[in-house]
Amino acid sequence: MARRIQTILIANRGEIARRVMRTAKRLGKRTVAVYSDADRNAPHVRDADEAVHIGGSAPADSYLKIDAVIDAAQRTGADAIHPGYGFLSELADFAEACAEAGIVFIGPKPGAVRAMGDKAAAKRLMIEAGVPCVPGYQGKEQSDERLISEADAIGFPVMVKASAGGGGRGMRRVGAAADLPDALKSARSEAENAFGDGRLILEKAVDRARHIEVQVFGDAHGNLLHFGERECSVQRRHQKVIEEAPSPVLTEEKRAEICAAAVAAARAVDYENAGTVEFLYDDETGDFYFLEMNTRLQVEHPVTEEVTGFDLVALQIAVAEGEPLPIEQDDIEADGSSIEARLYAEDAGAGFLPQTGRLLNWRAPEIADVRIDAGVETGSEVSAFYDPMVAKVIACGETRDEARRALHRALGETRALGLTTNTAYLRAILDHPTFADGAALTRFLGDEHEALTARPPASPTLLACAAAAFLDFDPSNPLFGWSGYGEQRFALKLDIDGEDMTAAASLDGRMLKVETDTGATSLALTEISADRIAFDENGRSGAADIARDGAVLFIDLGEGARRVEDLSRRAAAGAAGGDGVVRAPMAGAVIEVRVAEGDAVKKGDVLIVMEAMKMQHRLEAPIDGVVETLAVAIGAQTNIRDIVAVVTTAE
């Protein structure tokens, strides 16, 4: 029986909260946002018709509190809740709590969420349903002895996976038996912290693999459709970076086969609403294996929307209201190609370390056939409490190559200054011949890591723009650049993305010259403002977007922002220094300390384990020596660049 929804509370934050609100408002629904302490001034709060504070910054104190979310819905008169993705979206207890409170849960029934939320149980169910599954172990016996025995029987390499979660958390690839005990320990710990459930499953690793998933949709009237496939093979640490629709390798015959398997998987749990069935595809044999089912809307759902023309959130709301799906399978066809890139605040060249801080200058490109789903604006804080994704940039084209080139251009015109982002990394992926040819496998980013993360030396043009900004030139002053002593010479001493550089510079009128070891340039400066430097260079006009943070400058010439620090203005060094200093690479929490002061250590030994944004990071000894200082203990909170330990040589 149809029930018209009036008010939707979005139990989420960031870009997905804003994306759901856009459709809800278009359909005439009232919207309610919830927010934590850290998100008090976030854009999704302002976008909603009403917003409710639900707790502290940590997810466990706010976005994961079922009672607080339900209370917010009841207080605001919300008759439906959309969970977005992450947080409570795949928690059967939350769906049940909504039902008990008389609130419509815009998602599948609790039974389907529970059945597919447990990887081990889901795999057993898929085997019974005849859906192809990768060989492995998904039993209830969880002792290390049993898991080691099962891994030996499967044969290495094997994948260790968290039974209760996804997103790459609690997942390890193990190439040899000797590495398994440590992998089991770390995977179990990470799974416990991320999902509150340390159970693990084992699967045979498929080394020449692609990750292909199928968007499925069911209603309460027995209709179950698919919206085609997406390929998500471009991953790092088992987390998707670039997704596209359709897959560049599937034949029509194989596409029909894999989509039929996805529908069979969904039908096995009497699925309703939006869901995604994920498969591992063997690039050598064409065989595919069930991985998991995500019982929610996916991060990458926009590429499916762009090629099919359907608003998946609108369909979610209609199905939740009890309406039958308004289309049949033959009505769904893919037209053209769409590719999505996840823009993260992270340092790709430093192990993809999450970055935190304030976004000083944000600007989305305005290009035809490019869609931006963003959760930020200029001034937004990127917090250590949540996933560091800033935005999703989605481009379309009649062909895959058109979409690829459009996305490359769009990323070049996207400005996210104030923190280090993966913009240059994403553009390098799109440029790489393997990706351009549609040949990228799940191991692609690992195989090509050095090539993709390499940053070119800073150009003389960039150094000249830095000089103009740091020296506070003012072209509006009629005497700008002029001196009674003629040409003014000075030295530049800069830290560019962690690398010290020097250059010789001179100013004569409005002409700024810079010479470095990599070349020289002359810029005729035409404009300098708080966020832009314009110039003429060799007869061609150019511009750099900038953002200032004290002695630090972020400069983007269209190839990704570079972080530049004026060494002449840098404050005196801290109390500790040297090759043996271990600093926190991000803001986070210390969850394990493996050494004590006075312990002898070897270079590479793990000293401390930190957790940030639900991922664990091991801090290793940089040299052979003795632990002279331990500055943290278990439970300590660190800021980026905090000294956590000092190792001195034995001498």
XYZ file of C-alpha atoms in Angstrom:
651
model
C 0.000 0.000 0.000
C 1.422 3.361 -1.027
C 2.374 5.824 1.704
C 3.340 9.326 0.651
C 6.514 10.553 2.371
C 6.442 14.185 3.475
C 9.721 14.763 5.350
C 13.030 12.928 4.915
C 15.799 12.984 7.497
C 19.194 12.217 5.940
C 21.235 10.236 8.472
C 24.547 11.196 6.943
C 26.844 14.102 6.114
C 28.920 15.625 3.326
C 28.314 15.120 -0.363
C 25.861 12.217 -0.064
C 23.632 14.185 2.322
C 23.570 17.086 -0.134
C 22.967 14.778 -3.088
C 19.943 13.130 -1.419
C 18.580 16.530 -0.453
C 18.687 17.743 -4.061
C 16.379 14.983 -5.242
C 14.160 15.164 -2.159
C 13.586 18.883 -2.687
C 12.926 18.387 -6.390
C 10.200 15.922 -5.403
C 8.697 18.435 -2.968
C 9.856 16.682 0.178
C 10.920 18.552 3.296
C 14.466 17.696 4.405
C 16.144 17.374 7.804
C 19.911 17.238 8.368
C 21.723 15.869 11.386
C 25.159 17.066 12.400
C 27.969 16.521 14.874
C 30.092 19.096 16.687
C 32.647 19.008 13.867
C 29.950 19.545 11.223
C 28.134 22.426 12.892
C 28.938 24.759 9.987
C 28.968 22.162 7.203
C 27.151 22.899 3.915
C 24.726 19.974 4.286
C 23.428 21.535 7.502
C 22.616 24.792 5.732
C 21.081 23.020 2.711
C 18.385 21.305 4.771
C 15.039 22.786 5.742
C 15.836 21.925 9.360
C 18.930 20.598 11.130
C 19.416 18.793 14.446
C 22.601 18.464 16.482
C 23.062 14.824 17.517
C 26.370 14.670 19.386
C 30.140 14.848 19.420
C 32.558 14.820 16.528
C 33.473 11.142 16.680
C 31.032 9.012 14.636
C 30.312 6.828 17.661
C 29.069 9.941 19.460
C 26.822 11.178 16.651
C 26.273 9.598 13.223
C 26.406 6.052 14.619
C 23.975 6.728 17.492
C 20.720 5.073 16.466
C 18.721 6.538 19.349
C 19.902 10.083 18.587
C 18.998 9.787 14.890
C 15.561 8.312 15.635
C 14.950 11.023 18.246
C 15.885 13.723 15.726
C 13.410 12.269 13.222
C 10.610 12.179 15.777
C 11.297 15.708 17.029
C 11.204 17.145 13.502
C 8.244 15.126 12.244
C 10.306 13.200 9.689
C 8.342 10.217 8.432
C 11.291 8.700 6.528
C 15.049 8.333 6.910
C 17.577 8.008 4.087
C 20.853 6.526 5.422
C 23.152 7.472 2.522
C 26.214 5.224 2.565
C 28.553 4.324 5.407
C 27.620 4.946 9.048
C 24.236 3.237 9.724
C 23.342 2.467 6.105
C 24.006 -1.277 6.277
C 23.008 -1.908 9.872
C 19.932 -4.110 10.176
C 19.362 -2.916 13.736
C 18.927 0.624 12.423
C 16.404 -0.428 9.779
C 14.493 -2.302 12.497
C 14.615 0.703 14.843
C 13.097 2.854 12.102
C 10.255 0.341 11.624
C 9.602 0.158 15.370
C 9.378 3.959 15.495
C 6.947 4.041 12.561
C 9.518 5.697 10.292
C 10.071 4.575 6.699
C 13.623 3.349 6.088
C 14.603 4.281 2.532
C 16.479 1.102 1.820
C 16.045 -2.686 1.920
C 14.256 -4.704 4.569
C 16.259 -5.582 7.703
C 16.377 -9.260 6.768
C 18.172 -8.539 3.498
C 20.567 -6.130 5.200
C 21.409 -8.738 7.820
C 21.751 -11.565 5.296
C 24.154 -9.658 3.061
C 25.938 -7.737 5.812
C 27.707 -10.867 7.018
C 30.164 -11.806 4.265
C 30.490 -15.388 5.455
C 26.728 -16.003 5.649
C 26.157 -14.157 2.361
C 28.688 -16.328 0.581
C 27.052 -19.500 1.896
C 23.690 -18.160 0.696
C 25.060 -17.363 -2.762
C 26.496 -20.843 -3.127
C 23.031 -22.240 -2.381
C 21.515 -19.854 -4.966
C 23.932 -20.995 -7.660
C 25.788 -17.675 -7.896
C 29.492 -18.258 -8.720
C 31.723 -17.749 -5.653
C 35.495 -17.639 -5.300
C 36.948 -20.639 -3.400
C 37.543 -19.839 0.256
C 36.605 -20.316 3.886
C 33.635 -18.633 5.550
C 33.126 -20.902 8.563
C 32.221 -19.976 12.117
C 35.408 -21.424 13.642
C 37.679 -18.397 13.925
C 40.788 -19.616 15.715
C 44.118 -18.718 14.138
C 44.893 -22.417 13.885
C 41.759 -23.097 11.839
C 42.280 -20.079 9.578
C 45.919 -21.014 8.956
C 44.881 -24.574 8.136
C 42.164 -23.395 5.743
C 44.559 -20.972 4.032
C 47.001 -23.810 3.454
C 44.200 -25.838 1.888
C 43.106 -22.956 -0.364
C 46.671 -22.199 -1.439
C 48.528 -18.906 -1.425
C 48.061 -16.100 -2.229
C 44.885 -15.641 -0.192
C 42.736 -12.673 0.761
C 41.890 -12.105 4.423
C 38.657 -10.110 4.753
C 36.483 -8.759 7.539
C 33.247 -10.731 7.593
C 31.137 -7.790 8.738
C 32.401 -4.887 6.664
C 33.833 -3.465 3.477
C 35.665 -0.467 2.088
C 38.994 -2.275 2.288
C 39.022 -2.205 6.090
C 40.155 -5.451 7.659
C 41.381 -6.709 4.269
C 44.847 -8.099 3.586
C 46.460 -9.924 0.670
C 48.804 -12.605 1.981
C 51.375 -14.066 -0.380
C 53.054 -16.596 1.905
C 52.167 -18.706 4.942
C 54.789 -16.987 7.086
C 52.963 -13.650 6.715
C 49.529 -14.972 7.657
C 49.622 -14.758 11.493
C 50.478 -11.046 11.465
C 47.882 -10.388 8.734
C 45.199 -12.150 10.787
C 46.070 -10.079 13.860
C 46.042 -6.721 12.093
C 42.946 -7.489 9.989
C 41.016 -8.656 13.053
C 42.020 -5.527 15.003
C 41.052 -3.195 12.161
C 37.725 -5.002 11.697
C 36.972 -4.727 15.412
C 37.654 -0.985 15.379
C 35.732 -0.293 12.157
C 32.745 -2.646 12.552
C 32.774 -3.922 16.120
C 33.151 -7.443 14.709
C 36.513 -9.169 14.272
C 35.336 -12.257 12.352
C 37.278 -13.008 9.179
C 36.838 -14.956 5.970
C 39.434 -16.270 3.533
C 39.327 -16.260 -0.262
C 41.641 -17.396 -2.999
C 43.370 -14.340 -4.478
C 42.764 -13.778 -8.189
C 45.812 -11.835 -9.324
C 44.636 -10.777 -12.809
C 41.338 -9.477 -11.535
C 38.866 -6.739 -12.316
C 36.215 -5.437 -9.936
C 32.842 -5.308 -11.650
C 29.587 -4.540 -9.876
C 25.951 -4.488 -10.944
C 23.328 -1.985 -9.801
C 20.124 -3.821 -8.874
C 16.746 -2.479 -7.783
C 13.725 -4.227 -6.324
C 10.280 -3.202 -5.105
C 7.631 -4.612 -2.778
C 5.653 -5.997 -5.734
C 8.197 -8.632 -6.753
C 9.874 -6.624 -9.505
C 13.660 -6.861 -9.609
C 15.736 -5.099 -12.269
C 19.366 -4.299 -12.991
C 20.761 -1.008 -14.284
C 23.872 -2.469 -15.863
C 27.383 -2.728 -14.544
C 30.118 -0.434 -13.308
C 33.815 -1.188 -13.353
C 35.721 -0.213 -10.218
C 39.075 -1.898 -10.823
C 41.133 1.239 -10.159
C 41.598 0.796 -6.421
C 44.256 1.394 -3.834
C 44.223 -0.431 -0.527
C 41.013 -2.061 -1.790
C 39.284 1.323 -1.849
C 37.898 2.587 -5.136
C 39.507 5.637 -6.712
C 38.000 5.810 -10.207
C 34.776 4.120 -11.369
C 33.084 3.950 -14.738
C 30.026 2.695 -16.570
C 29.895 0.594 -18.584
C 32.906 -1.731 -18.196
C 35.296 -1.414 -21.155
C 35.819 -5.194 -21.423
C 32.487 -6.969 -21.102
C 30.947 -8.455 -24.231
C 27.166 -8.288 -24.506
C 27.022 -12.006 -23.745
C 29.173 -11.694 -20.621
C 27.269 -8.574 -19.546
C 23.971 -10.448 -19.716
C 25.495 -13.327 -17.742
C 26.922 -11.218 -14.921
C 23.794 -9.041 -14.645
C 21.604 -12.165 -14.469
C 23.792 -13.484 -11.648
C 23.372 -10.179 -9.787
C 19.594 -10.347 -10.089
C 19.658 -13.961 -8.861
C 21.732 -12.878 -5.855
C 19.252 -10.132 -4.995
C 16.272 -12.417 -5.500
C 17.778 -14.918 -3.049
C 17.147 -12.405 -0.238
C 13.870 -10.987 -1.621
C 15.613 -7.661 -2.144
C 13.858 -4.281 -2.181
C 15.229 -0.827 -3.030
C 18.727 -0.026 -4.365
C 21.619 -2.433 -3.963
C 24.865 -3.404 -5.615
C 26.199 -6.892 -6.234
C 29.973 -6.938 -6.553
C 31.996 -9.491 -8.511
C 35.630 -10.377 -9.015
C 36.233 -10.844 -12.738
C 39.151 -12.991 -13.929
C 40.676 -11.078 -16.839
C 42.331 -14.208 -18.225
C 39.402 -16.624 -18.203
C 36.336 -14.368 -18.186
C 35.049 -16.178 -15.096
C 33.466 -14.070 -12.373
C 32.862 -14.647 -8.678
C 30.508 -13.116 -6.119
C 32.318 -10.831 -3.668
C 29.591 -9.158 -1.645
C 26.356 -7.226 -1.855
C 26.168 -3.648 -0.648
C 22.645 -3.092 0.617
C 22.603 0.654 0.014
C 23.300 3.338 -2.525
C 26.941 3.262 -3.644
C 29.384 6.164 -3.691
C 29.765 5.608 -7.447
C 26.041 5.559 -8.294
C 26.319 8.801 -10.373
C 28.008 7.027 -13.309
C 25.012 4.698 -13.581
C 22.642 7.654 -13.402
C 24.554 9.473 -16.133
C 24.528 6.608 -18.661
C 20.968 5.387 -17.976
C 19.268 8.729 -17.341
C 17.527 7.539 -14.152
C 17.645 9.299 -10.772
C 18.340 6.386 -8.409
C 17.497 8.394 -5.289
C 14.094 9.287 -6.750
C 13.480 5.588 -7.426
C 14.560 4.777 -3.874
C 11.989 7.184 -2.477
C 9.227 5.896 -4.760
C 9.896 2.267 -3.774
C 10.006 3.237 -0.091
C 6.566 4.821 -0.557
C 5.273 1.443 -1.742
C 5.123 2.254 -5.436
C 6.092 -0.377 -8.017
C 9.115 0.375 -10.152
C 7.771 2.512 -13.028
C 9.958 0.799 -15.641
C 10.741 -2.627 -17.037
C 14.103 -4.162 -17.836
C 13.873 -3.309 -21.538
C 13.483 0.382 -20.634
C 17.015 0.504 -19.189
C 19.839 1.036 -21.664
C 23.314 2.501 -21.275
C 24.005 5.473 -23.544
C 27.607 6.628 -23.819
C 30.182 6.434 -21.055
C 30.661 8.032 -17.655
C 33.736 8.069 -15.388
C 33.944 9.262 -11.783
C 37.028 10.296 -9.799
C 37.075 10.548 -6.027
C 38.846 13.732 -4.987
C 40.461 13.090 -1.597
C 42.358 15.255 0.874
C 45.367 12.965 0.983
C 49.037 12.908 0.050
C 49.426 10.249 -2.641
C 53.196 10.583 -2.595
C 53.371 9.887 1.142
C 51.422 6.644 1.287
C 48.028 8.310 0.772
C 48.117 9.838 4.215
C 44.837 11.655 4.989
C 45.140 15.413 5.291
C 43.198 17.591 7.682
C 42.645 21.316 7.837
C 40.668 24.136 6.284
C 39.820 24.383 2.597
C 40.992 27.898 1.826
C 39.869 28.088 -1.797
C 37.300 25.740 -3.382
C 35.960 26.109 -6.900
C 34.163 23.508 -8.989
C 34.544 23.631 -12.768
C 31.638 24.663 -14.956
C 31.959 22.357 -17.948
C 29.244 20.731 -20.039
C 28.776 17.016 -19.307
C 30.646 17.311 -15.994
C 28.893 16.786 -12.672
C 30.340 17.667 -9.260
C 28.958 16.098 -6.082
C 30.739 17.989 -3.295
C 30.322 18.215 0.442
C 32.529 21.272 0.868
C 32.891 24.955 0.112
C 35.580 27.556 0.704
C 36.220 27.590 4.457
C 35.106 24.002 5.091
C 37.091 21.960 7.595
C 38.320 18.517 6.561
C 38.301 16.647 9.846
C 40.252 13.615 11.027
C 36.971 12.132 12.247
C 35.573 11.260 8.806
C 36.480 9.942 5.386
C 38.708 12.532 3.622
C 36.734 12.589 0.363
C 36.195 16.202 -0.699
C 34.109 15.661 -3.831
C 33.253 13.348 -6.700
C 33.999 14.624 -10.195
C 31.945 12.847 -12.880
C 32.342 13.302 -16.623
C 30.386 11.884 -19.561
C 30.971 11.374 -23.255
C 29.622 9.535 -26.253
C 32.695 7.322 -25.997
C 34.860 6.243 -23.084
C 37.777 8.286 -24.366
C 35.623 11.419 -24.561
C 34.572 10.893 -20.954
C 38.186 10.269 -19.907
C 39.455 13.443 -21.548
C 36.572 15.499 -20.147
C 37.303 14.224 -16.639
C 40.996 15.036 -17.024
C 40.110 18.600 -18.002
C 37.550 18.937 -15.199
C 40.090 17.880 -12.566
C 42.516 20.438 -13.972
C 39.906 23.156 -13.475
C 38.864 22.028 -9.998
C 40.405 24.085 -7.199
C 40.815 22.631 -3.714
C 43.522 24.732 -2.084
C 44.550 24.690 1.547
C 45.341 21.004 1.881
C 47.171 18.443 -0.158
C 44.789 16.543 -2.460
C 45.092 13.675 -4.932
C 44.237 15.819 -7.977
C 47.582 15.297 -9.731
C 47.416 11.569 -8.940
C 43.966 11.246 -10.488
C 45.062 13.074 -13.636
C 48.127 10.825 -13.885
C 45.859 7.762 -13.758
C 43.650 9.127 -16.521
C 46.743 9.883 -18.616
C 48.294 6.448 -18.166
C 48.160 4.258 -21.315
C 46.966 1.233 -19.330
C 43.899 3.105 -18.086
C 43.338 4.856 -21.405
C 43.280 1.447 -23.117
C 40.767 0.047 -20.603
C 43.353 -2.493 -19.434
C 43.629 -1.541 -15.747
C 43.273 -4.435 -13.286
C 42.804 -4.209 -9.523
C 46.590 -4.358 -9.114
C 47.171 -1.460 -11.544
C 47.691 1.265 -8.961
C 50.096 -0.901 -6.983
C 52.085 -1.885 -10.060
C 52.374 1.703 -11.273
C 52.627 3.425 -7.902
C 55.964 5.146 -8.462
C 55.061 6.436 -11.911
C 51.642 7.681 -10.807
C 52.807 9.415 -7.628
C 55.931 11.027 -9.084
C 55.692 14.802 -8.994
C 57.660 16.773 -11.593
C 60.175 19.323 -10.295
C 58.626 22.655 -9.509
C 58.717 24.810 -12.629
C 60.321 28.273 -12.716
C 56.810 29.607 -13.384
C 55.576 28.186 -10.090
C 58.556 29.615 -8.210
C 57.962 33.022 -9.783
C 54.310 32.961 -8.679
C 55.440 32.024 -5.173
C 57.915 34.899 -5.145
C 55.212 37.350 -6.201
C 52.889 36.152 -3.458
C 55.446 35.946 -0.657
C 56.978 39.342 -1.406
C 53.552 40.987 -1.335
C 53.882 42.810 -4.638
C 51.049 45.225 -5.403
C 50.549 45.885 -9.151
C 47.839 48.455 -8.353
C 50.552 50.728 -6.971
C 51.830 52.937 -9.833
C 55.351 52.580 -8.420
C 55.037 48.793 -8.212
C 58.346 47.108 -8.983
C 60.300 50.313 -9.589
C 63.402 51.252 -7.650
C 65.906 54.046 -7.850
C 68.591 51.378 -7.678
C 67.451 49.562 -10.823
C 66.890 45.841 -10.946
C 66.189 44.318 -7.515
C 67.804 40.939 -6.907
C 66.945 38.465 -4.170
C 67.211 34.777 -3.346
C 64.301 32.389 -3.001
C 64.509 29.639 -0.393
C 61.391 27.510 -0.551
C 60.035 24.181 0.649
C 57.909 22.748 -2.166
C 55.940 19.641 -1.193
C 58.617 18.777 1.353
C 61.611 19.426 -0.907
C 63.900 22.400 -0.352
C 64.623 24.519 -3.427
C 66.607 27.664 -4.062
C 66.418 30.109 -6.944
C 67.760 33.475 -7.986
C 65.126 36.118 -8.665
C 65.016 39.708 -9.790
C 62.365 42.376 -10.257
C 62.575 45.225 -12.749
C 59.379 47.214 -13.010
C 56.644 44.618 -13.435
C 58.953 42.009 -14.889
C 59.826 39.188 -12.482
C 62.653 36.841 -13.487
C 63.476 33.518 -11.823
C 66.373 31.155 -12.504
C 66.594 27.625 -11.099
C 68.557 24.471 -11.829
C 65.670 23.331 -14.027
C 65.357 26.489 -16.115
C 64.402 30.132 -16.114
C 61.403 32.303 -16.877
C 60.256 35.918 -16.988
C 56.739 36.890 -15.951
C 55.095 40.220 -16.634
C 52.822 40.445 -13.592
C 49.372 41.819 -14.376
C 47.283 40.906 -11.327
C 47.874 39.795 -7.757
C 44.969 39.311 -5.391
C 44.248 37.219 -2.329
C 43.446 34.180 -4.463
C 44.942 34.761 -7.925
C 48.103 35.766 -9.745
C 47.847 36.646 -13.442
C 50.793 37.152 -15.761
C 52.121 37.170 -19.311
C 54.861 34.632 -20.015
C 56.651 34.606 -23.346
C 53.733 36.311 -25.030
C 51.091 34.011 -23.527
C 48.741 34.901 -20.705
C 48.533 32.617 -17.685
C 47.187 32.531 -14.148
C 47.692 30.695 -10.890
C 45.062 30.174 -8.220
C 46.512 30.617 -4.759
C 45.586 30.345 -1.108
C 47.643 31.643 1.792
C 48.044 30.188 5.269
C 50.685 32.214 7.068
C 54.090 31.260 5.694
C 52.520 28.522 3.576
C 51.158 29.092 0.093
C 49.117 26.717 -2.060
C 49.535 27.319 -5.807
C 47.643 25.640 -8.637
C 48.615 26.284 -12.247
C 46.080 23.745 -13.510
C 48.079 20.606 -12.744
C 47.196 20.124 -9.095
C 48.062 22.304 -6.117
C 51.612 22.506 -4.784
C 52.347 23.373 -1.162
C 55.038 26.037 -0.890
C 56.587 27.299 2.328
C 58.851 30.320 2.591
C 61.861 29.004 4.490
C 63.003 32.505 5.333
C 59.820 32.936 7.359
C 59.682 29.454 8.879
C 59.664 29.461 12.650
C 62.643 28.038 14.508
C 62.838 24.267 14.467
C 61.232 22.287 17.279
C 63.072 20.898 20.240
C 63.815 17.596 18.522
C 65.178 16.811 15.119
C 67.402 14.529 13.114
C 67.059 11.353 11.156
C 65.694 9.395 14.129
C 62.659 11.563 14.762
C 59.311 9.839 14.204
C 56.416 12.215 13.610
C 52.703 11.559 13.388
C 51.863 11.572 9.672
C 48.289 12.667 10.372
C 45.917 13.629 13.155
C 44.727 10.432 14.799
C 44.714 8.141 17.814
C 47.461 5.863 19.083
C 46.043 2.333 19.400
C 49.218 0.327 19.940
C 52.729 0.999 21.291
C 55.105 -1.879 20.583
C 58.296 -0.580 22.222
C 59.510 1.027 25.411
C 62.167 3.648 26.028
C 65.578 2.022 25.959
C 64.589 -0.753 23.524
C 66.969 -1.525 20.674
C 65.256 -1.386 17.277
C 66.107 -1.989 13.641
C 65.144 0.269 10.768
C 61.641 -0.737 9.682
C 60.552 -2.114 13.056
C 57.009 -1.063 13.938
C 57.077 1.290 16.908
C 53.547 2.630 17.079
C 50.230 1.903 15.374
C 47.870 4.822 14.806
C 44.308 4.937 13.577
C 42.871 7.788 11.521
C 39.720 7.837 9.423
C 39.100 4.151 10.297
C 42.415 3.025 8.784
C 45.476 1.810 10.668
C 48.947 3.250 9.990
C 52.212 1.757 11.234
C 54.989 4.127 12.289
C 58.372 2.491 11.796
C 61.867 3.119 13.107
C 63.678 5.287 10.531
C 67.138 4.054 11.615
C 68.841 1.304 13.626
C 69.257 2.422 17.207
C 67.686 2.792 20.631
C 64.314 4.307 21.521
C 65.396 7.409 23.424
C 61.967 9.042 23.735
C 58.370 7.835 23.589
C 56.132 10.879 23.558
C 52.773 9.073 23.349
C 50.835 6.268 24.993
C 47.883 4.142 23.936
C 44.822 6.350 23.555
C 46.773 9.529 22.887
C 45.484 11.909 20.221
C 48.074 13.417 17.889
C 48.162 16.253 15.427
C 49.956 16.059 12.110
C 53.753 16.407 12.498
C 53.690 15.811 16.280
C 56.848 14.060 17.479
C 55.799 10.660 18.832
C 59.197 8.992 19.257
C 62.917 9.589 18.854
C 65.400 6.862 17.942
C 69.115 7.506 18.439
C 72.032 5.522 17.114
C 73.652 3.058 19.497
C 76.793 5.243 19.649
